mmCIF file of C-alpha atoms in Angstrom:
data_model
loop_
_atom_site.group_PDB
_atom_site.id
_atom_site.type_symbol
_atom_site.label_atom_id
_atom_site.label_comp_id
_atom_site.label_asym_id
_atom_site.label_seq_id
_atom_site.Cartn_x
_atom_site.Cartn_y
_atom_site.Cartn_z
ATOM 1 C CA UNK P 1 0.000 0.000 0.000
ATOM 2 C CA UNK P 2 0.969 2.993 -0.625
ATOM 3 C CA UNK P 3 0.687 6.709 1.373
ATOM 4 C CA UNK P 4 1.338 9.399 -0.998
ATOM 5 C CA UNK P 5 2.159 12.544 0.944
ATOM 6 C CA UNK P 6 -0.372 15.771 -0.738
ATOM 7 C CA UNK P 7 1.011 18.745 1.349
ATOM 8 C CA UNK P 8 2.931 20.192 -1.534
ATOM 9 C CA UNK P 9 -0.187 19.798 -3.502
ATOM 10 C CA UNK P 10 -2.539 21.373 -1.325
ATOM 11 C CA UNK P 11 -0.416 24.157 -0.968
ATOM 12 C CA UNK P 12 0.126 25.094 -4.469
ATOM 13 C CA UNK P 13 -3.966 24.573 -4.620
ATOM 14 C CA UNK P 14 -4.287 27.047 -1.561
ATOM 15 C CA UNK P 15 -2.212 29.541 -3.480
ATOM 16 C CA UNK P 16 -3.793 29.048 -6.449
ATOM 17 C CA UNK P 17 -7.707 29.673 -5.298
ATOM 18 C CA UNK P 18 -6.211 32.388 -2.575
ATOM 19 C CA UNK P 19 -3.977 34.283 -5.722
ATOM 20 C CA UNK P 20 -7.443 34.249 -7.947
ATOM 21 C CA UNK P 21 -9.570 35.175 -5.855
ATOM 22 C CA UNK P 22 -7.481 38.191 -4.808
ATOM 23 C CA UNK P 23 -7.371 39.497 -8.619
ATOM 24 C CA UNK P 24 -10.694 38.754 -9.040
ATOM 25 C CA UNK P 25 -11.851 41.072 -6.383
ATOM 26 C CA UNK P 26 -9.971 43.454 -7.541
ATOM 27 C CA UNK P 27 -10.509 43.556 -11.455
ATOM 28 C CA UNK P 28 -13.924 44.355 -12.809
ATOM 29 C CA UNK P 29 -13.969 41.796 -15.581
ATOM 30 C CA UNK P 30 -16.950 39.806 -17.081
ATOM 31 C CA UNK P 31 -16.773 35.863 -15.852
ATOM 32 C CA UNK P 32 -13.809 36.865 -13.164
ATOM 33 C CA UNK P 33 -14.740 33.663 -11.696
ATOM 34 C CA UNK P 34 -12.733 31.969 -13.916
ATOM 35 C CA UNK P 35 -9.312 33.373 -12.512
ATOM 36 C CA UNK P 36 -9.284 31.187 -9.682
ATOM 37 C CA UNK P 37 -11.194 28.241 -11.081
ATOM 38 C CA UNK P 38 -8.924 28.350 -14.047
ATOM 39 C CA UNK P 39 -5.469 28.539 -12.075
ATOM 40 C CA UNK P 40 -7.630 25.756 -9.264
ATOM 41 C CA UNK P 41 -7.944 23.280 -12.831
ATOM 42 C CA UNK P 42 -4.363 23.808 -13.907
ATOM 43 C CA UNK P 43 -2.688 23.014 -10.730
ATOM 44 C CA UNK P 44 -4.606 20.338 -9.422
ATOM 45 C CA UNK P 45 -4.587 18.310 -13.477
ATOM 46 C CA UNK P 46 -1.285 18.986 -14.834
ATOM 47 C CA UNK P 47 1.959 17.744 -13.504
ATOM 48 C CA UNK P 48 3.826 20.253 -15.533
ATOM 49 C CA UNK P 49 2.239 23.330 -16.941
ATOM 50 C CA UNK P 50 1.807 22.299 -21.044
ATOM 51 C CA UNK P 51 0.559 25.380 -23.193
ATOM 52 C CA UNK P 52 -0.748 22.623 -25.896
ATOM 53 C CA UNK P 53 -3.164 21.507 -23.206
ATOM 54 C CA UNK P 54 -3.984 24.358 -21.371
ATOM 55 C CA UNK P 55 -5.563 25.802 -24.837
ATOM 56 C CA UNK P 56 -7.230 22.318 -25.466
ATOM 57 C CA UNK P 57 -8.933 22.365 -21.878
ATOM 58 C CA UNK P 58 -9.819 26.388 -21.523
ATOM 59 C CA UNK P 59 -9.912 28.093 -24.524
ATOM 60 C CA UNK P 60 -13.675 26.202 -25.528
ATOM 61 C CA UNK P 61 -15.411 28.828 -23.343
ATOM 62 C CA UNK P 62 -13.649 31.861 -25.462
ATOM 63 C CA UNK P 63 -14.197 30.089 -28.427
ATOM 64 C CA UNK P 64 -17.748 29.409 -28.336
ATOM 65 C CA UNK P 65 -18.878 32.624 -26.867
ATOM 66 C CA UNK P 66 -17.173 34.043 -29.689
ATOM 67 C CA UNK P 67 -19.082 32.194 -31.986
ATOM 68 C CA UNK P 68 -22.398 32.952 -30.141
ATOM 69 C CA UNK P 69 -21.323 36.739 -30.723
ATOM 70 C CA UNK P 70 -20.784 35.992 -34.224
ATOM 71 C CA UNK P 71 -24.522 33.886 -34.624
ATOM 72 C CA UNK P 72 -26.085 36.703 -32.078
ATOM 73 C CA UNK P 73 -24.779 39.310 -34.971
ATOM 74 C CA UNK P 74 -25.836 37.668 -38.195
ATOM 75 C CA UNK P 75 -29.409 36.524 -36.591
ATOM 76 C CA UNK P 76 -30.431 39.655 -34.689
ATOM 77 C CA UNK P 77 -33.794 40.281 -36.503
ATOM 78 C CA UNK P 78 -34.246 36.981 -37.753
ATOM 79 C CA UNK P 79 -35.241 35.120 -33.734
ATOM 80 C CA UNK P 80 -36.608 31.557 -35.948
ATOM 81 C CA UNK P 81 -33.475 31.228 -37.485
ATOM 82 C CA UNK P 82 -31.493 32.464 -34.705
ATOM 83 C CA UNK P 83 -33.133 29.800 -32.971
ATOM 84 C CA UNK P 84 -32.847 27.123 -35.684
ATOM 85 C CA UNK P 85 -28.787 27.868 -35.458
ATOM 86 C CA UNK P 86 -29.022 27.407 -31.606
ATOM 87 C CA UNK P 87 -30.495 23.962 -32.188
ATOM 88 C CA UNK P 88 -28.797 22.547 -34.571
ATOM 89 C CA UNK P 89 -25.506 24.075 -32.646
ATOM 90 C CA UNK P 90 -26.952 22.334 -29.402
ATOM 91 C CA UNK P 91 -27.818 19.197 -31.389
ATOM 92 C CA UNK P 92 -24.044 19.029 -32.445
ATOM 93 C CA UNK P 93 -22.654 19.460 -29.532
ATOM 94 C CA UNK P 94 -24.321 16.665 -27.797
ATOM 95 C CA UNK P 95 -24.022 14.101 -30.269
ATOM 96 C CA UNK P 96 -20.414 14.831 -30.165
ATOM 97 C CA UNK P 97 -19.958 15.255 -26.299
ATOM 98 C CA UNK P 98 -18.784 11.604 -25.397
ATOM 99 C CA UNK P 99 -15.400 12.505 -27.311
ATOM 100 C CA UNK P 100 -15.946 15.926 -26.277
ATOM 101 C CA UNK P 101 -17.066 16.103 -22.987
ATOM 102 C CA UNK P 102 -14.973 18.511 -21.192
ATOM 103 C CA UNK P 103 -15.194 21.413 -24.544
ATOM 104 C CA UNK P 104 -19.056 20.673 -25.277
ATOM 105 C CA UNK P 105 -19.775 21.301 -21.363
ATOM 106 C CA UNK P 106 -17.437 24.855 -21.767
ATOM 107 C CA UNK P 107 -18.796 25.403 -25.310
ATOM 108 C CA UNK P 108 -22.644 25.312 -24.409
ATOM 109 C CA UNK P 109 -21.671 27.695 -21.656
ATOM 110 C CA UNK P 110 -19.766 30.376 -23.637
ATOM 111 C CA UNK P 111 -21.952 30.030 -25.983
ATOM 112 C CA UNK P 112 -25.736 30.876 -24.190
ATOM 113 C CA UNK P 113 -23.526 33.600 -22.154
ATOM 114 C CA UNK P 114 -23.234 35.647 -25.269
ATOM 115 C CA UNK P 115 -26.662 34.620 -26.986
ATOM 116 C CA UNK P 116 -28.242 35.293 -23.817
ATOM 117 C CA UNK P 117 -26.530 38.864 -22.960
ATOM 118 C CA UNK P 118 -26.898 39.625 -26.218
ATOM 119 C CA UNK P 119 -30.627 40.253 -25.805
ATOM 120 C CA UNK P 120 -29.857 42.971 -23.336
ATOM 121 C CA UNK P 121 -29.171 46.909 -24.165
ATOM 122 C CA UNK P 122 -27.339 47.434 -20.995
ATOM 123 C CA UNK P 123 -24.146 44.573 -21.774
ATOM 124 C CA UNK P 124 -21.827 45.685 -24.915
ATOM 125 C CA UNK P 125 -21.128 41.273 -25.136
ATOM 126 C CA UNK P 126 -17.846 42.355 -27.237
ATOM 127 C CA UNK P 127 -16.372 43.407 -24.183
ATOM 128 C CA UNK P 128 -17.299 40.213 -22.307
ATOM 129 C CA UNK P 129 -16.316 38.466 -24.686
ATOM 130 C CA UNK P 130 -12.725 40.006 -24.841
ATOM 131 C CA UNK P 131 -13.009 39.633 -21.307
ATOM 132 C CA UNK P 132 -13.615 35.717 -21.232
ATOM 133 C CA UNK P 133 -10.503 35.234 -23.399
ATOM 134 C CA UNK P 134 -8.028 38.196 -20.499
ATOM 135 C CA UNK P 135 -9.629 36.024 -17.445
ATOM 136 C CA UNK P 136 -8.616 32.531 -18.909
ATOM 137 C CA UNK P 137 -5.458 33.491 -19.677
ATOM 138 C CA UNK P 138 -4.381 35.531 -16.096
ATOM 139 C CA UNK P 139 -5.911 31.870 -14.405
ATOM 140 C CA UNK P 140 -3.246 30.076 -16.815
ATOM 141 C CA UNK P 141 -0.321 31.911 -15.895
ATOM 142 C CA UNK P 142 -1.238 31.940 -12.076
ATOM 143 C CA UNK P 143 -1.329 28.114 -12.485
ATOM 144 C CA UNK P 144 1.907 28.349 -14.819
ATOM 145 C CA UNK P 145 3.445 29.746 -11.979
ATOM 146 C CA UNK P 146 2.697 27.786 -9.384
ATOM 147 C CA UNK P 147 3.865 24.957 -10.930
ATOM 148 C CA UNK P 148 7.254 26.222 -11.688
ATOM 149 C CA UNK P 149 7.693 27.366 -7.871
ATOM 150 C CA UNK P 150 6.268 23.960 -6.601
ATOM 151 C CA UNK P 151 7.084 21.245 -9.081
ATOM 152 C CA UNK P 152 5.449 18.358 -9.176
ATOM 153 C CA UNK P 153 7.347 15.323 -8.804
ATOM 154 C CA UNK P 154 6.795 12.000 -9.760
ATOM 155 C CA UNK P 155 5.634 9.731 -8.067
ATOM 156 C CA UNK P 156 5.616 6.099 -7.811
ATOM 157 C CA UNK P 157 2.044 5.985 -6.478
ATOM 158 C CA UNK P 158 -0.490 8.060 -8.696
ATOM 159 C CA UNK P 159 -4.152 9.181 -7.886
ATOM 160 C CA UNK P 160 -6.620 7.486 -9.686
ATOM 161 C CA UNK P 161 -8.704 9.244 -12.106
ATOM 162 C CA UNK P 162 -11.699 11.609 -10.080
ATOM 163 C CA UNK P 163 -14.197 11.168 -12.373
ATOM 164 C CA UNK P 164 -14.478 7.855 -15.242
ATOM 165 C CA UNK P 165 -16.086 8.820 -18.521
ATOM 166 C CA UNK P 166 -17.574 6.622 -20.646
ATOM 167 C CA UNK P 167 -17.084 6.900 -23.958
ATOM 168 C CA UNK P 168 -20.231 5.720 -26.001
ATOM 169 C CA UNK P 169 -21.607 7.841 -28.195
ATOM 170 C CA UNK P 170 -25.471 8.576 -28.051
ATOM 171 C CA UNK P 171 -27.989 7.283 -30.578
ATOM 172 C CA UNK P 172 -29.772 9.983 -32.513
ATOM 173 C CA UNK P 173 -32.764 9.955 -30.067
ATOM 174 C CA UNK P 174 -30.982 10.501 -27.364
ATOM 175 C CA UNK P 175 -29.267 13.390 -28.517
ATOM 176 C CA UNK P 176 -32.029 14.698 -29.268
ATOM 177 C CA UNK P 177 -34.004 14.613 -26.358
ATOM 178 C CA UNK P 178 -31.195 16.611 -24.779
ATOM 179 C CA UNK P 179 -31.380 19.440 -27.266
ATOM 180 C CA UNK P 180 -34.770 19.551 -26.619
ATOM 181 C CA UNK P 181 -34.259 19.694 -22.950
ATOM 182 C CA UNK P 182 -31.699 22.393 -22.911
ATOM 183 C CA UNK P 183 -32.794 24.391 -25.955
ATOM 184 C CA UNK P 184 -36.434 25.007 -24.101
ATOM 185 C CA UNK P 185 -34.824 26.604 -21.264
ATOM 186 C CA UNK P 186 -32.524 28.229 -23.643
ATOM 187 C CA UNK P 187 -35.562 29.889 -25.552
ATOM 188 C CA UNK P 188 -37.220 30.586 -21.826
ATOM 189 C CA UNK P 189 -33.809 32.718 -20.980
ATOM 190 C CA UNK P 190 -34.290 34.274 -24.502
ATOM 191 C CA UNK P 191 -37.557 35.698 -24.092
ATOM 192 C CA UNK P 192 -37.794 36.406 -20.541
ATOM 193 C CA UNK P 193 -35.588 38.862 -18.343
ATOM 194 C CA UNK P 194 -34.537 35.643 -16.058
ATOM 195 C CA UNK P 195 -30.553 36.518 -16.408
ATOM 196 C CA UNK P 196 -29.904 36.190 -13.076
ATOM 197 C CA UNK P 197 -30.653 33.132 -12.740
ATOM 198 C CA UNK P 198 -28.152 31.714 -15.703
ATOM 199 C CA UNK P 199 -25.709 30.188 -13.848
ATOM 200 C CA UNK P 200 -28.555 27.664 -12.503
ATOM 201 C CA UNK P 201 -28.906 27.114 -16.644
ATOM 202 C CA UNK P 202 -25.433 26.477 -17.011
ATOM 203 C CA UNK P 203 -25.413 23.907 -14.290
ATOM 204 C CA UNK P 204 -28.008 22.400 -15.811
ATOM 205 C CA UNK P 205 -26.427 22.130 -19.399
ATOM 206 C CA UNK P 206 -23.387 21.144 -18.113
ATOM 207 C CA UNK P 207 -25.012 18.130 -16.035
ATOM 208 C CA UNK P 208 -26.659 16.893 -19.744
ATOM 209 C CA UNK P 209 -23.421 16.606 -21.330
ATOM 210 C CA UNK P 210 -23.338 13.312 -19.426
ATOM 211 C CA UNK P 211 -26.180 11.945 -22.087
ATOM 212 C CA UNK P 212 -27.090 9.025 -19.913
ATOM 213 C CA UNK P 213 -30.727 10.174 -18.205
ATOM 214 C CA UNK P 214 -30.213 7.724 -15.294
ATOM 215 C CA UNK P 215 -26.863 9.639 -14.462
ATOM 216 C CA UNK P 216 -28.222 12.856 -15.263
ATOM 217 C CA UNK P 217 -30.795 12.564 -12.503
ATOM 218 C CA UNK P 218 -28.224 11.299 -9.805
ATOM 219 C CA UNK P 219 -25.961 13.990 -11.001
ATOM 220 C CA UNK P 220 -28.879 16.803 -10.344
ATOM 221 C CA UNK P 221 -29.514 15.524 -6.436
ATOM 222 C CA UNK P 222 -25.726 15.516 -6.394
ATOM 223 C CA UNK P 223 -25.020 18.937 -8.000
ATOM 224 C CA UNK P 224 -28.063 20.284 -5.229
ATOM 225 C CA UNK P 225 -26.186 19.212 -2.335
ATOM 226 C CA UNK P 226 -22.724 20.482 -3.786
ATOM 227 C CA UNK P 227 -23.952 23.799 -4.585
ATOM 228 C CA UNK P 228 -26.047 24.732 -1.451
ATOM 229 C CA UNK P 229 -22.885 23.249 0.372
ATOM 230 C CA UNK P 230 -20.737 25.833 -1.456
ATOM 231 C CA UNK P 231 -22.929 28.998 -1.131
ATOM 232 C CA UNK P 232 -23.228 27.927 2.469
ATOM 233 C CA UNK P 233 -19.649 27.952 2.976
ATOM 234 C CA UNK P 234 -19.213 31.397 1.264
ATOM 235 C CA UNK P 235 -22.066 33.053 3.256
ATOM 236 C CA UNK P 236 -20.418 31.838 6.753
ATOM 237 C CA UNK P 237 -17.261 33.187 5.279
ATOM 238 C CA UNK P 238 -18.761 36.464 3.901
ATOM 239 C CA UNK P 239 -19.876 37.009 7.664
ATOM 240 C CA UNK P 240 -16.616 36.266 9.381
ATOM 241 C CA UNK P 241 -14.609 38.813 6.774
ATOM 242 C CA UNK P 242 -17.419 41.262 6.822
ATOM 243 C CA UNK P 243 -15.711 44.955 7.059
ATOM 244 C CA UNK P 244 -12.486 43.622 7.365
ATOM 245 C CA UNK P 245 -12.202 42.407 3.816
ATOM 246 C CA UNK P 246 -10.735 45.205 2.191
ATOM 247 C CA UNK P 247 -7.546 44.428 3.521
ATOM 248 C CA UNK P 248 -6.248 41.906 1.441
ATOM 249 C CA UNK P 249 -3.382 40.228 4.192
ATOM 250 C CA UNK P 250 -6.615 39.373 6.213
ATOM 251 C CA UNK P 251 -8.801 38.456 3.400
ATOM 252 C CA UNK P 252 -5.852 35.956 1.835
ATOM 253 C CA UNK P 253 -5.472 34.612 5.465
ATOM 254 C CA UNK P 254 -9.330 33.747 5.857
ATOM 255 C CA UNK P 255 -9.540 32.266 2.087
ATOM 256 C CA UNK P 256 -6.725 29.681 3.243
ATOM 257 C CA UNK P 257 -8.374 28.645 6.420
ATOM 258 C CA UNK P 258 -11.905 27.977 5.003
ATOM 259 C CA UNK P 259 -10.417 26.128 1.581
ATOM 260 C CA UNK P 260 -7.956 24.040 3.834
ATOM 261 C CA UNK P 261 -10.050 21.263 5.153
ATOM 262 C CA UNK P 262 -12.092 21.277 1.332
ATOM 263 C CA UNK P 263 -8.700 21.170 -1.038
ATOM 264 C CA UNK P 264 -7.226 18.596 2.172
ATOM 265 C CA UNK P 265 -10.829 15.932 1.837
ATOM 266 C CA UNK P 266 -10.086 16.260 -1.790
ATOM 267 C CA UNK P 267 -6.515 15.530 -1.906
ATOM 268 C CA UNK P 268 -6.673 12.492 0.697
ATOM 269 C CA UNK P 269 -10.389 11.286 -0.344
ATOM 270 C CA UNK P 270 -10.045 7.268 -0.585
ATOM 271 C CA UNK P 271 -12.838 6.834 -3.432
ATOM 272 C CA UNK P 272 -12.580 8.801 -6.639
ATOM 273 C CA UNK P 273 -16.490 10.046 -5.533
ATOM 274 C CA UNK P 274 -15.106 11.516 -2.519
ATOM 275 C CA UNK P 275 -12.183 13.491 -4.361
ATOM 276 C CA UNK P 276 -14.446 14.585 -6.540
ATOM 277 C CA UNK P 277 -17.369 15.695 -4.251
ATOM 278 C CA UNK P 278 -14.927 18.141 -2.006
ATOM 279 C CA UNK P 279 -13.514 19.523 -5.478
ATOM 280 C CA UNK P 280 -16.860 19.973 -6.711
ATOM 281 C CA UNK P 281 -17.483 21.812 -3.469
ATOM 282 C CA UNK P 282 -14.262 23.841 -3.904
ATOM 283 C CA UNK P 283 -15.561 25.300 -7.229
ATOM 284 C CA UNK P 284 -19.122 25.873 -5.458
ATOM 285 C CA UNK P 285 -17.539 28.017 -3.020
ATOM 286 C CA UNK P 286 -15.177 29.615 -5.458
ATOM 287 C CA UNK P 287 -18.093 31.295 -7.230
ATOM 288 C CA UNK P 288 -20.183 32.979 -4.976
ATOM 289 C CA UNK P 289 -17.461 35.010 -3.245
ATOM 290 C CA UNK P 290 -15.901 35.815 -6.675
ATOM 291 C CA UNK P 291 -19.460 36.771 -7.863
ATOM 292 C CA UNK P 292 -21.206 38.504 -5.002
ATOM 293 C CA UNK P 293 -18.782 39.314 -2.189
ATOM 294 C CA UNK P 294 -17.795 42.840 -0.822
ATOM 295 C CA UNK P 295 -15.258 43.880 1.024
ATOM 296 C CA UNK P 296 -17.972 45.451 3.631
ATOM 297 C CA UNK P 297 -21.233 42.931 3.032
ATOM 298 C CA UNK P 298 -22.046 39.785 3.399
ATOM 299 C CA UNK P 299 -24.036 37.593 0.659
ATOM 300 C CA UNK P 300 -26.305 36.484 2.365
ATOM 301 C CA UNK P 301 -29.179 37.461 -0.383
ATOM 302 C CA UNK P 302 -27.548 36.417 -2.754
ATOM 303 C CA UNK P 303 -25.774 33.163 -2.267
ATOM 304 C CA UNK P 304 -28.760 32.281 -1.056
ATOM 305 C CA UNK P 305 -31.024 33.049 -3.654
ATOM 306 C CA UNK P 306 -28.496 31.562 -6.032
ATOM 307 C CA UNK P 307 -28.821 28.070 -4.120
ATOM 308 C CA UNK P 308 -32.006 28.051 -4.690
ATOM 309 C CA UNK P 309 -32.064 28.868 -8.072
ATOM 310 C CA UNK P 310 -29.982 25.889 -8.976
ATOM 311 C CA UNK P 311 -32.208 23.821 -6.896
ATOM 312 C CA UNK P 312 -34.717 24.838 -8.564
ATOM 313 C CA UNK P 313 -33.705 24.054 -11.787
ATOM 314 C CA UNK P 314 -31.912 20.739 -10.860
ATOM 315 C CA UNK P 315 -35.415 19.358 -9.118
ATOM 316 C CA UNK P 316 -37.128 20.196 -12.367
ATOM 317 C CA UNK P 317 -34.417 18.497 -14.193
ATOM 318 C CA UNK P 318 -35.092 15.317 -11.559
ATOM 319 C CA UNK P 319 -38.503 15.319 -12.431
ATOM 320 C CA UNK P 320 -38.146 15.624 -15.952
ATOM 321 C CA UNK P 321 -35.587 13.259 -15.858
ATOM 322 C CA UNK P 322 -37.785 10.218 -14.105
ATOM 323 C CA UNK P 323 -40.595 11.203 -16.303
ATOM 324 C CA UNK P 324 -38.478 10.336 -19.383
ATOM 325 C CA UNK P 325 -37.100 7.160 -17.554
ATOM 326 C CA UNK P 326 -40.606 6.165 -16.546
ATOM 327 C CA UNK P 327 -41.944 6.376 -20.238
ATOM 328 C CA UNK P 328 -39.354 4.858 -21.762
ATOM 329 C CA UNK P 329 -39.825 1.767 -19.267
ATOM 330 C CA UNK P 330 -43.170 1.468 -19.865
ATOM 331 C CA UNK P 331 -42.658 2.089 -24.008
ATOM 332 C CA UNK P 332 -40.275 -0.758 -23.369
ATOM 333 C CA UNK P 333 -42.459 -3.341 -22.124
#
């Protein structure tokens, strides 16, 4: 048997979400939530920082949203065939997401982010879009960094994988049910002024990429219990640094003492589920304080209101989900 020693690890991870977080808060960027969940992915799945596969792992998001610019543009008076376009772009990227997994789950997302802003007066999407592209990149170089001042070294004994994929691709029907799914809600976003409530959308798309209904329902109860765990976590936090955040000494030192026991569950986990649950739980955290947190408030309102948002949409997703399941059975017999 054998122990495998994470400290290194967990410290590179602490500096990586604490570093992010700190430029986050202080930039005024579109999506800054990706500075420390960007650097958080790079140091925790590369053993040496490799430019070929940071681009092939976090550029999707840029890409896509670029592209949903681009369709947002040519389509702007012309909603049936903007919407035609979205599904047969949704359709695509489904069918293709058991090679794909990892850039259909960041391509559906950059892409309804600039569909969906487009629609709105008050958001000039170039700018976000430029924006996407600046955050990725300061996340890669914090990670970059990190792993040239730490180096990882290798080891005889290696973590097994956090998450198994498998890779069969989806019939036709079942691809399709899924764009049907997630271009409804898609077209709901589009026509009502529900914006607030898109990262519960992108949850949910992100969950679907799995194309298996069966795991897409566990995945929803399990996504619930991560999220509300995160915001949680960053409301209890936002109360504790509440008018002493704007000093960023004490607001670094508080970050490392409420990721420590999250990044250290991950790290030493004994299942692959567990590993995965308290990183899943990192990320949940991560975004709420990025997204909502002052220097002299707490998010309470918020967070909150963001946990049950996703809830929301996850239960409906459940439902939907068993529905589907409970048809099919019965088509089957």
């Amino acid at each position: 048997m054998c122990i495998k020693d994470y400290s290194k690890d967990i410290l590179r991870t602490i500096f990586a979400i604490t570093i992010g977080l700190l430029i986050s808060k202080y930039t005024n960027l579109s999506f800054n939530f990706q500075i420390p969940v960007v650097a958080f992915g790079v140091v925790t799945s590369m053993t040496y920082f490799s430019l070929k596969i940071f681009l092939k792992n976090y550029l999707w998001t840029g890409i896509f949203a670029t592209i949903g610019l681009s369709v947002s543009e040519i389509f702007r008076d012309k909603f049936l065939l903007f919407s035609l376009a979205t599904f047969i772009f949704f359709f695509t990227c489904f069918f293709l997401s058991s090679r794909y997994q990892n850039a259909v789950r960041s391509g559906i997302l950059g892409y309804s982010f600039t569909t969906i802003y487009s629609t709105y007066s008050d958001k000039i999407v170039e700018n976000m879009v430029t924006d996407i592209f600046t955050v990725t990149f300061i996340g890669g170089m914090i990670g970059c960094l990190l792993l040239y001042i730490f180096p990882k070294k290798k080891e005889e004994c290696k973590i097994s994988a956090i998450t198994s994929n498998e890779n069969i691709h989806p019939s036709f029907l079942t691809a399709l049910k899924i764009t049907i799914i997630v271009f409804t809600i898609w077209i709901l976003y589009m026509i009502f002024d529900i914006r607030d409530t898109f990262f519960a959308y992108a949850t949910l798309a992100g969950i679907y990429t799995n194309l298996n209904l069966d795991k897409i329902h566990k995945l929803s109860f399990l996504n619930i219990f991560i999220h509300v765990l995160g915001c949680t976590i960053a409301i209890i936090f936002s109360f504790l640094i509440n008018g002493i955040g704007n000093n960023p000494i004490i607001f670094s030192l508080g970050i490392m003492l409420f990721f420590y026991p999250l990044i250290y569950l991950g790290y030493y986990g004994d299942t692959p589920y567990k590993r995965g649950f308290y990183f899943g739980v990192v990320r949940a955290t991560i975004l709420p304080i990025c997204l909502y947190l002052s220097p002299y408030g707490d998010i309470v309102t918020k967070a909150s209101s963001r946990a049950i948002q996703i809830t929301i949409m996850l239960l409906f997703s459940m439902l939907l989900t068993r529905l589907i399941l409970f048809i099919e059975g019965d088509s089957n017999e």
